[in-house]
XYZ file of C-alpha atoms in Angstrom:
709
model
C -4.835 -16.980 10.123
C -4.437 -13.531 11.683
C -5.931 -10.396 10.173
C -2.438 -9.010 9.566
C -1.493 -12.206 7.732
C -4.474 -11.696 5.415
C -3.362 -8.110 4.823
C 0.157 -9.344 4.114
C -1.068 -11.883 1.566
C -3.257 -9.315 -0.176
C -0.467 -6.759 -0.262
C 2.089 -9.185 -1.645
C -0.008 -10.622 -4.432
C -1.148 -7.217 -5.641
C 2.397 -5.912 -5.799
C 3.080 -8.740 -8.242
C 0.746 -7.106 -10.747
C 2.986 -4.049 -10.974
C 6.421 -5.440 -10.285
C 5.928 -9.221 -10.490
C 7.472 -9.549 -7.067
C 5.451 -11.456 -4.481
C 5.615 -10.989 -0.750
C 3.470 -13.860 0.545
C 3.567 -14.656 4.218
C 2.027 -17.940 5.213
C -0.246 -18.799 8.093
C 1.458 -18.486 11.461
C 3.651 -15.489 10.499
C 5.670 -14.773 13.604
C 6.529 -11.217 12.566
C 2.907 -10.169 12.469
C 0.639 -8.738 15.137
C -2.862 -7.369 14.536
C -3.070 -3.862 13.148
C -5.224 -1.749 15.430
C -7.745 0.370 13.491
C -8.036 4.002 14.532
C -9.014 7.319 13.049
C -6.336 8.789 10.773
C -4.946 12.241 11.343
C -3.573 14.509 8.629
C -1.181 17.382 8.391
C -1.887 20.157 5.918
C 1.320 22.099 5.259
C 1.007 25.840 5.191
C 2.152 25.786 1.569
C -1.139 24.187 0.531
C -3.850 26.706 -0.317
C -7.438 26.653 -1.555
C -8.088 23.195 -0.189
C -11.402 21.465 -0.716
C -12.983 19.893 2.344
C -14.695 17.269 0.206
C -11.466 16.326 -1.523
C -9.654 16.270 1.784
C -12.356 13.996 3.191
C -12.037 11.691 0.183
C -8.264 11.558 0.652
C -8.755 10.702 4.323
C -11.216 7.988 3.342
C -8.790 6.453 0.838
C -5.797 6.536 3.187
C -7.873 5.035 5.992
C -8.929 2.193 3.702
C -5.353 1.573 2.532
C -4.111 1.400 6.106
C -7.023 -0.637 7.413
C -7.220 -3.280 4.689
C -4.311 -3.117 2.250
C -1.144 -3.409 4.332
C -0.137 0.259 4.192
C 1.853 1.567 7.170
C 2.457 5.094 5.888
C 0.800 7.225 3.190
C 1.372 10.689 1.760
C -0.556 12.504 -0.972
C -0.551 15.832 -2.793
C -2.492 17.586 -5.548
C -0.999 20.421 -7.604
C -3.201 22.626 -9.788
C -1.836 25.325 -12.084
C 1.543 25.116 -10.409
C 0.104 25.601 -6.906
C -0.059 22.976 -4.186
C -3.752 22.720 -3.271
C -3.876 19.584 -1.148
C -1.294 17.726 0.905
C -1.451 15.291 3.775
C -1.063 11.754 4.997
C -0.651 9.397 7.911
C 2.068 7.187 9.338
C 2.383 4.629 12.103
C 4.750 5.140 14.996
C 6.728 2.316 16.603
C 3.783 1.421 18.821
C 1.412 1.122 15.866
C -0.492 4.346 16.526
C -1.420 6.588 13.644
C 0.343 9.932 13.533
C 0.515 12.974 11.312
C 3.049 12.535 8.553
C 5.621 15.162 7.710
C 5.368 16.562 4.189
C 9.131 16.046 3.926
C 9.033 12.314 4.677
C 10.690 10.580 1.732
C 9.393 7.440 0.029
C 10.909 5.180 -2.574
C 8.884 5.853 -5.708
C 9.806 2.643 -7.542
C 9.112 2.714 -11.254
C 7.899 6.309 -11.221
C 11.692 6.760 -11.392
C 11.363 5.797 -15.066
C 9.817 9.200 -15.717
C 12.991 10.872 -14.437
C 15.378 8.899 -16.635
C 13.075 9.324 -19.643
C 12.923 13.070 -19.032
C 16.715 13.138 -18.588
C 17.221 11.452 -21.962
C 14.732 13.825 -23.586
C 16.653 16.802 -22.149
C 19.624 15.510 -24.100
C 17.360 15.255 -27.153
C 16.491 18.941 -26.705
C 20.228 19.711 -26.728
C 20.720 17.820 -29.977
C 22.932 15.232 -28.287
C 20.533 12.277 -28.636
C 18.167 11.125 -31.375
C 15.719 8.606 -29.921
C 15.266 6.905 -33.288
C 18.956 6.129 -33.642
C 20.267 2.718 -32.536
C 21.259 2.509 -28.884
C 24.733 1.441 -30.029
C 25.242 5.004 -31.310
C 25.528 6.100 -27.689
C 26.554 2.844 -26.015
C 28.927 1.223 -28.515
C 29.830 -1.467 -25.967
C 26.206 -2.623 -25.785
C 26.148 -6.058 -27.417
C 23.990 -9.163 -27.215
C 24.175 -12.758 -28.391
C 21.457 -11.873 -30.906
C 22.233 -9.727 -33.948
C 18.824 -8.051 -33.679
C 20.165 -5.971 -30.777
C 21.581 -3.567 -33.379
C 17.995 -2.615 -34.279
C 17.121 -1.434 -30.752
C 16.610 2.331 -30.685
C 16.477 4.681 -27.716
C 12.733 5.098 -28.285
C 12.238 1.349 -27.886
C 13.767 1.501 -24.417
C 11.275 4.202 -23.452
C 8.167 2.500 -24.849
C 9.059 -1.053 -23.728
C 9.339 -2.435 -27.281
C 13.062 -3.331 -27.321
C 12.494 -7.101 -27.145
C 14.733 -7.445 -24.064
C 13.856 -10.304 -21.722
C 12.887 -7.769 -19.081
C 14.695 -7.411 -15.779
C 17.849 -8.253 -13.896
C 16.868 -8.027 -10.232
C 19.853 -9.710 -8.559
C 21.161 -7.700 -5.604
C 19.122 -4.634 -6.492
C 16.928 -3.938 -3.457
C 19.130 -4.047 -0.387
C 19.028 -3.057 3.271
C 21.265 -0.083 4.119
C 23.440 -0.898 1.106
C 23.919 1.115 -2.098
C 25.909 -1.565 -3.956
C 25.759 -0.787 -7.701
C 26.899 -4.196 -8.952
C 23.660 -4.790 -10.853
C 23.980 -1.852 -13.219
C 27.764 -2.250 -13.283
C 27.310 -5.782 -14.653
C 24.312 -5.109 -16.890
C 26.156 -4.816 -20.199
C 28.148 -7.952 -19.430
C 24.972 -9.872 -18.558
C 23.137 -8.692 -21.671
C 26.069 -9.647 -23.887
C 25.264 -13.313 -23.185
C 21.503 -13.038 -23.759
C 19.081 -13.130 -26.676
C 15.990 -11.096 -27.457
C 12.521 -12.585 -27.065
C 11.072 -10.735 -30.070
C 11.975 -8.419 -32.899
C 12.706 -4.889 -31.659
C 9.595 -2.758 -32.123
C 7.262 -5.736 -32.623
C 5.244 -5.032 -29.489
C 5.491 -3.337 -26.103
C 5.817 -5.324 -22.888
C 7.146 -3.958 -19.619
C 10.964 -4.119 -19.531
C 12.945 -2.689 -16.618
C 16.357 -3.244 -18.186
C 15.547 -0.726 -20.900
C 15.544 2.054 -18.332
C 18.804 0.861 -16.826
C 20.258 1.227 -20.312
C 18.784 4.731 -20.472
C 20.558 5.513 -17.204
C 23.866 4.447 -18.793
C 23.073 6.506 -21.896
C 22.450 9.646 -19.820
C 25.763 9.164 -18.020
C 27.761 8.558 -21.206
C 26.286 11.457 -23.159
C 26.188 14.013 -20.332
C 29.521 13.085 -18.785
C 27.900 13.157 -15.341
C 26.830 10.418 -12.970
C 23.103 9.851 -13.145
C 22.583 11.047 -9.557
C 24.532 14.226 -10.332
C 22.465 14.778 -13.470
C 19.214 14.602 -11.497
C 20.508 17.024 -8.889
C 21.830 19.549 -11.415
C 19.132 19.314 -14.081
C 16.010 18.527 -12.032
C 16.275 19.062 -8.278
C 18.190 22.347 -8.188
C 16.138 24.159 -10.863
C 12.867 23.047 -9.261
C 14.038 23.627 -5.701
C 13.533 19.981 -4.733
C 15.205 19.003 -1.483
C 13.876 15.466 -1.018
C 14.353 13.975 -4.491
C 17.402 11.745 -4.128
C 18.893 8.381 -5.086
C 20.583 5.824 -2.811
C 23.933 7.135 -4.062
C 23.236 10.662 -2.802
C 24.311 11.888 0.614
C 21.312 12.861 2.735
C 19.809 12.270 6.155
C 18.420 8.716 5.983
C 16.112 9.486 8.912
C 14.015 11.447 6.389
C 12.994 8.147 4.766
C 9.529 6.939 5.710
C 10.015 3.824 7.861
C 9.263 0.514 6.191
C 7.606 -2.187 8.268
C 6.147 -5.605 7.754
C 2.361 -5.456 8.154
C 1.587 -5.754 11.821
C 5.247 -5.403 12.872
C 5.721 -1.840 14.038
C 9.487 -1.903 14.470
C 11.275 -0.254 11.585
C 13.108 -2.341 9.023
C 16.494 -1.218 7.720
C 16.344 1.435 5.010
C 15.423 0.103 1.589
C 17.822 1.005 -1.231
C 16.636 0.248 -4.758
C 19.989 0.379 -6.520
C 18.543 0.361 -10.030
C 18.265 4.116 -10.311
C 16.806 4.511 -13.784
C 14.357 1.678 -13.254
C 13.193 2.352 -9.720
C 15.756 3.938 -7.416
C 14.539 7.487 -6.785
C 13.248 8.705 -3.418
C 10.864 11.646 -3.254
C 7.776 13.066 -1.556
C 4.238 13.417 -2.833
C 4.610 17.195 -3.050
C 7.885 17.017 -4.974
C 6.458 14.400 -7.339
C 3.676 16.778 -8.321
C 6.254 19.518 -8.801
C 8.222 17.268 -11.170
C 4.987 16.421 -12.977
C 4.883 20.060 -14.132
C 8.025 19.279 -16.130
C 6.428 16.169 -17.637
C 3.382 18.035 -18.955
C 5.322 20.873 -20.553
C 5.064 23.601 -17.912
C 8.836 24.051 -17.589
C 10.091 24.429 -21.172
C 13.355 25.799 -19.807
C 14.004 22.270 -18.481
C 12.165 20.085 -21.017
C 10.652 21.342 -24.233
C 6.968 21.140 -25.043
C 7.919 19.111 -28.123
C 9.575 16.490 -25.915
C 6.736 16.296 -23.392
C 4.215 16.014 -26.227
C 6.258 13.169 -27.705
C 6.300 11.399 -24.342
C 2.485 11.584 -24.189
C 1.884 9.910 -27.558
C 0.211 6.425 -27.590
C 3.352 4.500 -28.453
C 1.754 1.179 -27.508
C -0.438 1.227 -30.614
C 2.605 0.983 -32.887
C 2.884 -2.774 -32.363
C 0.807 -5.803 -31.396
C -1.694 -4.814 -28.695
C -5.112 -5.711 -27.326
C -7.953 -4.021 -29.226
C -9.601 -2.515 -26.134
C -9.306 1.250 -25.686
C -10.326 1.362 -22.005
C -7.353 0.072 -20.091
C -4.966 0.774 -17.230
C -2.087 0.014 -19.620
C -1.183 2.162 -22.616
C 2.497 3.058 -22.859
C 3.837 6.394 -23.943
C 7.508 7.220 -23.511
C 8.042 6.299 -19.868
C 4.349 6.539 -18.977
C 2.376 3.385 -18.063
C -0.657 4.914 -19.721
C -1.225 8.082 -21.713
C -5.001 7.629 -21.808
C -5.885 6.334 -18.378
C -9.432 5.305 -17.661
C -11.841 6.364 -16.264
C -10.734 9.895 -17.156
C -11.428 9.287 -20.839
C -15.066 8.727 -19.878
C -15.159 12.401 -18.880
C -13.305 13.563 -21.991
C -10.125 14.223 -19.984
C -6.668 13.094 -21.082
C -4.761 11.492 -18.221
C -1.271 10.026 -18.031
C -0.093 7.806 -15.200
C 2.942 6.023 -13.851
C 2.962 3.583 -10.977
C 5.903 2.217 -9.059
C 6.750 -0.610 -6.671
C 9.862 -1.666 -4.867
C 9.505 -4.360 -2.208
C 8.317 -2.036 0.550
C 7.461 1.278 -1.175
C 4.688 1.965 -3.683
C 3.646 5.023 -5.647
C 1.274 6.490 -8.194
C 1.470 9.705 -10.220
C -1.473 10.841 -12.351
C -1.205 13.979 -14.496
C -3.874 15.769 -16.534
C -1.775 17.603 -19.164
C -4.617 19.710 -20.574
C -5.697 20.913 -17.130
C -2.274 21.262 -15.451
C -3.399 19.114 -12.516
C -1.452 16.268 -10.928
C -1.854 13.972 -7.953
C 0.740 11.796 -6.254
C 0.056 9.107 -3.676
C 3.034 7.332 -2.124
C 2.939 4.606 0.511
C 5.010 2.270 2.597
C 3.305 -1.077 2.122
C 0.472 -1.850 -0.276
C 0.780 -1.746 -4.062
C 0.900 0.802 -6.863
C -2.307 -0.786 -8.169
C -4.055 0.275 -4.973
C -2.369 3.694 -5.005
C -3.460 4.414 -8.570
C -7.025 3.335 -7.826
C -7.241 5.438 -4.669
C -5.557 8.447 -6.312
C -8.037 8.251 -9.183
C -10.965 8.547 -6.803
C -9.382 11.444 -4.919
C -8.689 13.258 -8.172
C -12.206 12.697 -9.498
C -13.568 14.258 -6.321
C -11.276 17.250 -6.826
C -12.433 17.651 -10.431
C -16.075 17.533 -9.371
C -15.515 19.966 -6.510
C -14.000 22.407 -8.998
C -16.766 21.921 -11.618
C -14.416 20.374 -14.157
C -16.740 17.366 -14.213
C -20.384 17.478 -13.197
C -20.776 14.048 -11.659
C -18.786 10.955 -10.786
C -19.897 7.799 -12.556
C -21.107 5.033 -10.228
C -19.107 1.876 -9.661
C -19.841 -0.781 -12.301
C -22.242 -3.586 -11.509
C -22.006 -7.150 -12.755
C -24.519 -9.874 -13.515
C -24.191 -13.618 -13.788
C -23.672 -14.462 -17.463
C -26.286 -16.208 -19.582
C -24.692 -19.056 -21.501
C -25.290 -19.426 -25.230
C -24.557 -22.202 -27.698
C -20.905 -22.121 -28.677
C -19.732 -22.475 -32.300
C -17.713 -25.660 -32.718
C -15.028 -23.643 -34.504
C -13.873 -22.291 -31.155
C -12.634 -25.768 -30.216
C -9.588 -24.998 -32.376
C -8.280 -22.881 -29.504
C -7.903 -25.824 -27.151
C -4.356 -26.852 -26.383
C -1.182 -25.952 -24.555
C -0.566 -22.345 -23.559
C 2.178 -20.548 -21.650
C 2.772 -17.477 -19.587
C 6.036 -16.526 -17.907
C 7.055 -19.313 -15.565
C 4.331 -21.851 -16.363
C 2.267 -23.709 -18.940
C -1.453 -24.497 -18.889
C -3.723 -26.682 -20.945
C -6.975 -25.038 -22.048
C -9.947 -27.313 -22.582
C -13.373 -26.132 -23.728
C -16.094 -28.438 -22.431
C -19.808 -27.789 -22.847
C -19.103 -24.182 -23.743
C -17.078 -23.587 -20.575
C -13.421 -22.906 -19.834
C -12.086 -23.471 -16.334
C -9.442 -20.846 -15.598
C -7.160 -20.637 -12.564
C -6.689 -17.405 -10.632
C -5.074 -14.627 -12.674
C -3.254 -11.385 -12.008
C -1.692 -12.792 -8.845
C -5.040 -13.927 -7.418
C -6.732 -10.556 -7.930
C -8.972 -12.452 -10.351
C -10.309 -15.638 -8.741
C -10.264 -19.110 -10.253
C -13.624 -19.714 -11.928
C -15.414 -20.947 -15.037
C -15.886 -18.780 -18.125
C -19.019 -19.591 -20.130
C -19.679 -18.811 -23.773
C -21.904 -15.731 -24.054
C -21.768 -15.014 -27.778
C -19.661 -12.774 -30.030
C -16.680 -15.169 -29.749
C -16.407 -14.405 -26.016
C -16.568 -16.215 -22.696
C -17.722 -14.454 -19.517
C -16.619 -15.273 -15.974
C -19.130 -16.583 -13.481
C -18.956 -13.347 -11.504
C -19.561 -11.298 -14.670
C -16.447 -9.171 -14.181
C -14.177 -10.632 -16.847
C -14.379 -11.428 -20.553
C -12.128 -14.023 -22.216
C -11.490 -14.242 -25.955
C -8.888 -15.685 -28.335
C -6.858 -13.476 -30.674
C -4.774 -14.566 -33.651
C -2.343 -11.691 -33.932
C -0.220 -10.314 -36.754
C 2.926 -11.836 -35.226
C 1.415 -15.289 -35.926
C 0.801 -16.029 -32.239
C -2.556 -16.886 -30.717
C -3.327 -15.310 -27.350
C -5.894 -15.583 -24.599
C -7.209 -12.050 -24.157
C -8.739 -10.906 -20.868
C -10.777 -7.812 -20.129
C -11.592 -7.391 -16.466
C -12.880 -4.937 -13.900
C -10.943 -5.449 -10.688
C -12.870 -4.296 -7.650
C -10.972 -3.197 -4.549
C -13.364 -2.759 -1.616
C -13.415 0.776 -0.208
C -10.955 2.246 -2.713
C -12.513 1.651 -6.152
C -11.987 -0.421 -9.266
C -9.599 -0.696 -12.201
C -10.239 -1.692 -15.829
C -7.587 -3.992 -17.293
C -7.222 -5.485 -20.758
C -4.279 -7.759 -21.411
C -3.029 -10.934 -23.051
C -2.748 -13.647 -20.419
C -1.496 -16.706 -22.324
C 0.156 -17.647 -25.601
C -0.654 -20.828 -27.526
C 2.315 -23.160 -27.981
C 3.281 -25.456 -30.795
C 4.206 -29.037 -30.023
C 7.853 -29.512 -29.090
C 8.765 -33.193 -29.267
C 12.054 -34.120 -27.582
C 13.991 -37.376 -27.836
C 13.954 -39.961 -25.078
C 17.290 -39.054 -23.488
C 16.375 -35.371 -23.275
C 12.954 -36.182 -21.849
C 14.560 -38.438 -19.231
C 16.992 -35.718 -18.138
C 14.203 -33.216 -17.608
C 11.927 -35.756 -15.978
C 14.531 -36.133 -13.229
C 14.180 -32.413 -12.510
C 10.370 -32.440 -12.386
C 9.222 -30.867 -9.113
C 12.796 -30.218 -7.976
C 13.602 -26.810 -6.456
C 16.730 -24.736 -6.984
C 17.844 -22.018 -4.575
C 19.694 -18.779 -5.400
C 23.241 -18.684 -4.048
C 24.387 -15.260 -5.251
C 21.839 -12.949 -3.625
C 23.360 -10.868 -0.825
C 22.076 -11.726 2.645
C 20.843 -8.145 3.186
C 18.483 -8.353 0.195
C 14.820 -7.547 0.741
C 14.020 -10.483 -1.542
C 14.660 -12.878 1.347
C 11.387 -11.696 2.885
C 9.794 -14.015 0.332
C 12.043 -16.979 -0.512
C 9.780 -17.978 -3.423
C 11.407 -15.103 -5.333
C 14.771 -16.802 -4.902
C 13.563 -20.293 -5.764
C 12.922 -22.015 -9.094
C 10.828 -25.192 -9.024
C 10.852 -27.085 -12.314
C 7.422 -27.870 -13.734
C 7.017 -29.772 -17.010
C 3.934 -29.739 -19.190
C 2.239 -33.081 -19.840
C 4.008 -33.559 -23.185
C 7.418 -32.941 -21.629
C 8.432 -30.400 -24.268
C 8.210 -27.303 -22.094
C 9.352 -26.365 -18.591
C 8.229 -23.253 -16.707
C 7.155 -21.528 -19.899
C 10.443 -22.291 -21.654
C 10.979 -24.515 -24.687
C 13.288 -27.468 -24.054
C 16.200 -27.533 -26.499
C 18.417 -30.293 -25.110
C 19.167 -32.078 -21.844
C 20.506 -28.950 -20.129
C 18.946 -25.997 -21.918
C 15.504 -24.477 -22.449
C 14.798 -21.099 -24.043
C 12.005 -18.646 -23.422
C 8.869 -19.446 -25.403
C 6.746 -16.474 -24.319
C 6.143 -13.446 -26.529
C 3.149 -11.792 -24.852
C 2.492 -8.038 -25.237
C 1.312 -5.627 -22.496
C 2.402 -7.016 -19.068
C 2.215 -10.805 -18.779
C 5.163 -11.407 -21.092
C 7.608 -9.447 -18.975
C 10.660 -10.781 -17.136
C 11.185 -13.908 -19.220
C 14.164 -16.224 -18.785
C 16.033 -19.232 -20.144
C 16.978 -22.294 -18.097
C 20.610 -23.416 -18.323
C 21.880 -26.316 -16.206
C 25.464 -27.326 -15.466
C 27.294 -29.523 -12.996
C 30.332 -28.910 -10.836
C 31.803 -31.465 -8.439
C 28.651 -33.555 -8.767
C 26.336 -30.647 -7.900
C 23.792 -29.368 -10.409
C 23.430 -25.617 -10.836
C 20.835 -23.585 -12.707
C 21.424 -20.249 -14.432
C 18.267 -18.208 -14.909
C 17.313 -14.501 -14.867
C 20.913 -13.519 -14.127
C 21.100 -15.580 -10.934
C 22.804 -18.870 -10.048
C 20.716 -21.499 -8.264
C 21.826 -24.737 -6.590
C 19.809 -27.948 -6.645
C 17.871 -28.892 -3.511
C 19.806 -32.157 -3.543
C 22.960 -30.212 -2.661
C 21.344 -28.560 0.352
C 22.448 -30.529 3.364
C 21.188 -30.623 6.911
C 22.385 -28.123 9.464
C 24.881 -29.696 11.858
C 22.917 -30.466 15.027
C 26.017 -30.488 17.246
C 26.275 -27.915 19.982
C 29.069 -26.119 18.144
C 29.630 -25.954 14.382
C 30.965 -23.626 11.709
C 29.440 -22.567 8.391
C 31.852 -21.115 5.826
C 30.620 -18.941 2.977
C 32.004 -20.342 -0.304
C 33.946 -18.292 -2.807
C 31.381 -19.116 -5.502
C 28.440 -17.329 -3.922
C 27.029 -15.120 -1.209
C 25.014 -17.634 0.815
C 24.594 -21.253 1.899
C 21.236 -22.955 2.390
C 20.523 -25.720 4.928
C 17.572 -27.874 5.912
C 16.774 -27.884 9.620
C 16.902 -31.500 10.882
C 14.350 -32.751 13.386
C 17.195 -33.172 15.871
C 17.754 -29.383 15.825
C 14.093 -28.340 15.809
C 13.057 -26.374 18.865
C 16.623 -25.489 19.795
C 17.910 -21.955 20.205
C 20.552 -21.053 17.642
C 23.145 -18.378 18.368
C 25.447 -17.250 15.560
C 28.636 -15.253 15.905
C 28.256 -12.995 12.909
C 31.085 -11.155 11.141
C 30.301 -7.607 9.974
C 27.633 -7.574 7.230
C 26.933 -11.313 7.643
C 23.528 -12.655 8.638
C 20.945 -15.400 8.447
C 17.258 -15.987 7.769
C 15.258 -18.851 9.266
C 12.101 -20.112 7.520
C 9.440 -22.459 8.810
C 8.016 -25.337 6.748
C 5.698 -22.920 4.921
C 8.613 -20.665 3.888
C 7.534 -18.004 6.385
C 10.525 -16.052 7.766
C 10.631 -16.564 11.536
C 14.098 -15.149 12.131
C 15.955 -12.500 10.115
C 19.101 -11.247 11.840
C 19.506 -8.103 9.752
C 15.868 -7.114 10.285
C 15.635 -7.930 13.998
C 19.198 -7.091 14.964
C 19.334 -10.379 16.853
C 21.886 -13.149 16.317
C 19.597 -15.789 17.869
C 16.581 -17.728 16.632
C 14.545 -20.774 17.607
C 14.700 -23.365 14.824
C 11.346 -24.653 13.525
C 10.671 -28.232 12.504
C 10.797 -28.827 8.769
C 12.223 -25.389 8.059
C 15.232 -24.005 6.235
C 17.983 -21.573 7.072
C 20.223 -19.510 4.834
C 23.518 -17.990 5.997
C 25.243 -15.216 4.097
C 28.322 -13.044 4.162
C 31.572 -12.410 2.361
C 33.375 -15.234 0.572
C 35.444 -17.293 2.956
C 33.877 -15.915 6.130
C 33.244 -18.381 8.963
C 30.046 -18.159 10.999
C 30.278 -19.892 14.377
C 27.029 -21.545 15.456
C 25.893 -22.692 18.878
C 22.758 -24.794 19.423
C 21.230 -25.272 22.845
C 17.916 -26.296 24.269
C 15.455 -23.454 24.497
């Protein structure tokens, strides 16, 4: 396994923590070449004054670490203090892989930091008396309906604090290459009209992207302007921002920081996140810190102090939540946390928002009582890493300016000492679920064996009973406990210190699993689901220029039943063709839930889940191994999947591609080894045991030629 492959794996799994999107690349990744370490260089724009050498050195140290070990190919940071830019810099890779100074005007996708813009936009309308955030959403979007009467209880506030009860996210055709297709938001109300809620509105907060897409629609309806126009008129122009844009704006795309696969220095096509309210804004580190002045009440002519104060309230405590007070999660209105640790340790109030698309990642941390903000944006990596690194840079700045006297040392951990466990804790054994899977928890000899958590950031290990109703991990970094909550659910609660070498650590407290009741099903239903056990289904309606094809696991559903046969992939089986979400987990792990709905057409089984249509693996045929063949894109979808037969393995494939059509070739480990839209090439060598997906417009014919290499 190459070093760049290791970086790629680490980068992809960490991004899952923030966005729940994985970017794993398996051993033998053909795109990757080793990243050559070198000393970073930084540009300090003339607009930055009063810079601290120690803070600058810390920023250099953090960016170096991100680029050396965490898959980052470009990074930009800025600190603003009292309205003045006091630190700015960064590094990027050129097409040969050499580190270069980054321009302060290089634009990055800021992912979910975009949620702060749409929240602020809605609150501007509150200031004008046009919106009341405690009124039902239907007051402003009367055509918002769901197949669940509880939708009428959803207020605007619940969209902002993630407590609406919505399933979470519609990602289909959202993050595209050189394509600003708005079909996702255009179809959102129609998609939601067929869906149910997973919990009572206001019951608890759990991350929900769709809520901010609904806010985007609200802003447009109430203001009478497109959302992009609203941002330009009400945010960018008053603040003098030139690089804060959306994919729907007209601007020089060469300003966008290039996105690259780790180790592959050629630029990928521009990434457009076409879910503007959720994650579609581009900006720079400097302009993010300028906007942060609005968020902490320093521009009352744009957003009132009353509104910014309301946004900074601990909304997450209004519903079911973990008891811990030291946490990376703690929702306000829009904010991921309004009391971010470790700043509370120093008696400083800090608010933060992180963001991830597929290729861009961002972190914004603001100290409202000190009028200080830091932004760190990257191509590659993860917002988790950005937030951790930005925290350490900001702590150094606070110390350099005598706002804090010392920086607390990194935590240390000791191997736990096991104690005798009360037998009463055996009641917590049984079947549990998280989104997408079920697990059986067994307590044996005072120990619980737990698989890896938080997308492998927490390793698989045993947790031993250490007293006070708690189990401690073998490495001493995590505490496990069981909570019976007021919503009548029992949860596995985790408190953990995640350590990221060379950039710092993060304290997390969250509910990982929810205990399930037994769900007996009759024999015919059990038999129908048993036939699907282990079977994979592949998305057929994702556009071929989607960044999601970088990791086909995102576009695949593999059915996994629990031992009793009553649950599948964290859903509760209802009948032979339907299973409904069973997961109601606060904080983060209960996000992006789904139902499973099967149907058949012309003898082919299809799956509807998370707004996408998937086709059974049984309907995926073998690619024609003849020298000449034609693949036609069906009217019912955007793509066709094929298995690569042994008779075609090793041959060179050439495809005559219509405009906007393309293909992706995967090896047996689902590693992309040919991606026409990324490479610009219409040829690829076909690997043994791999798959290929062709895409284009309905009815288009792709002419294929196979020949010996």
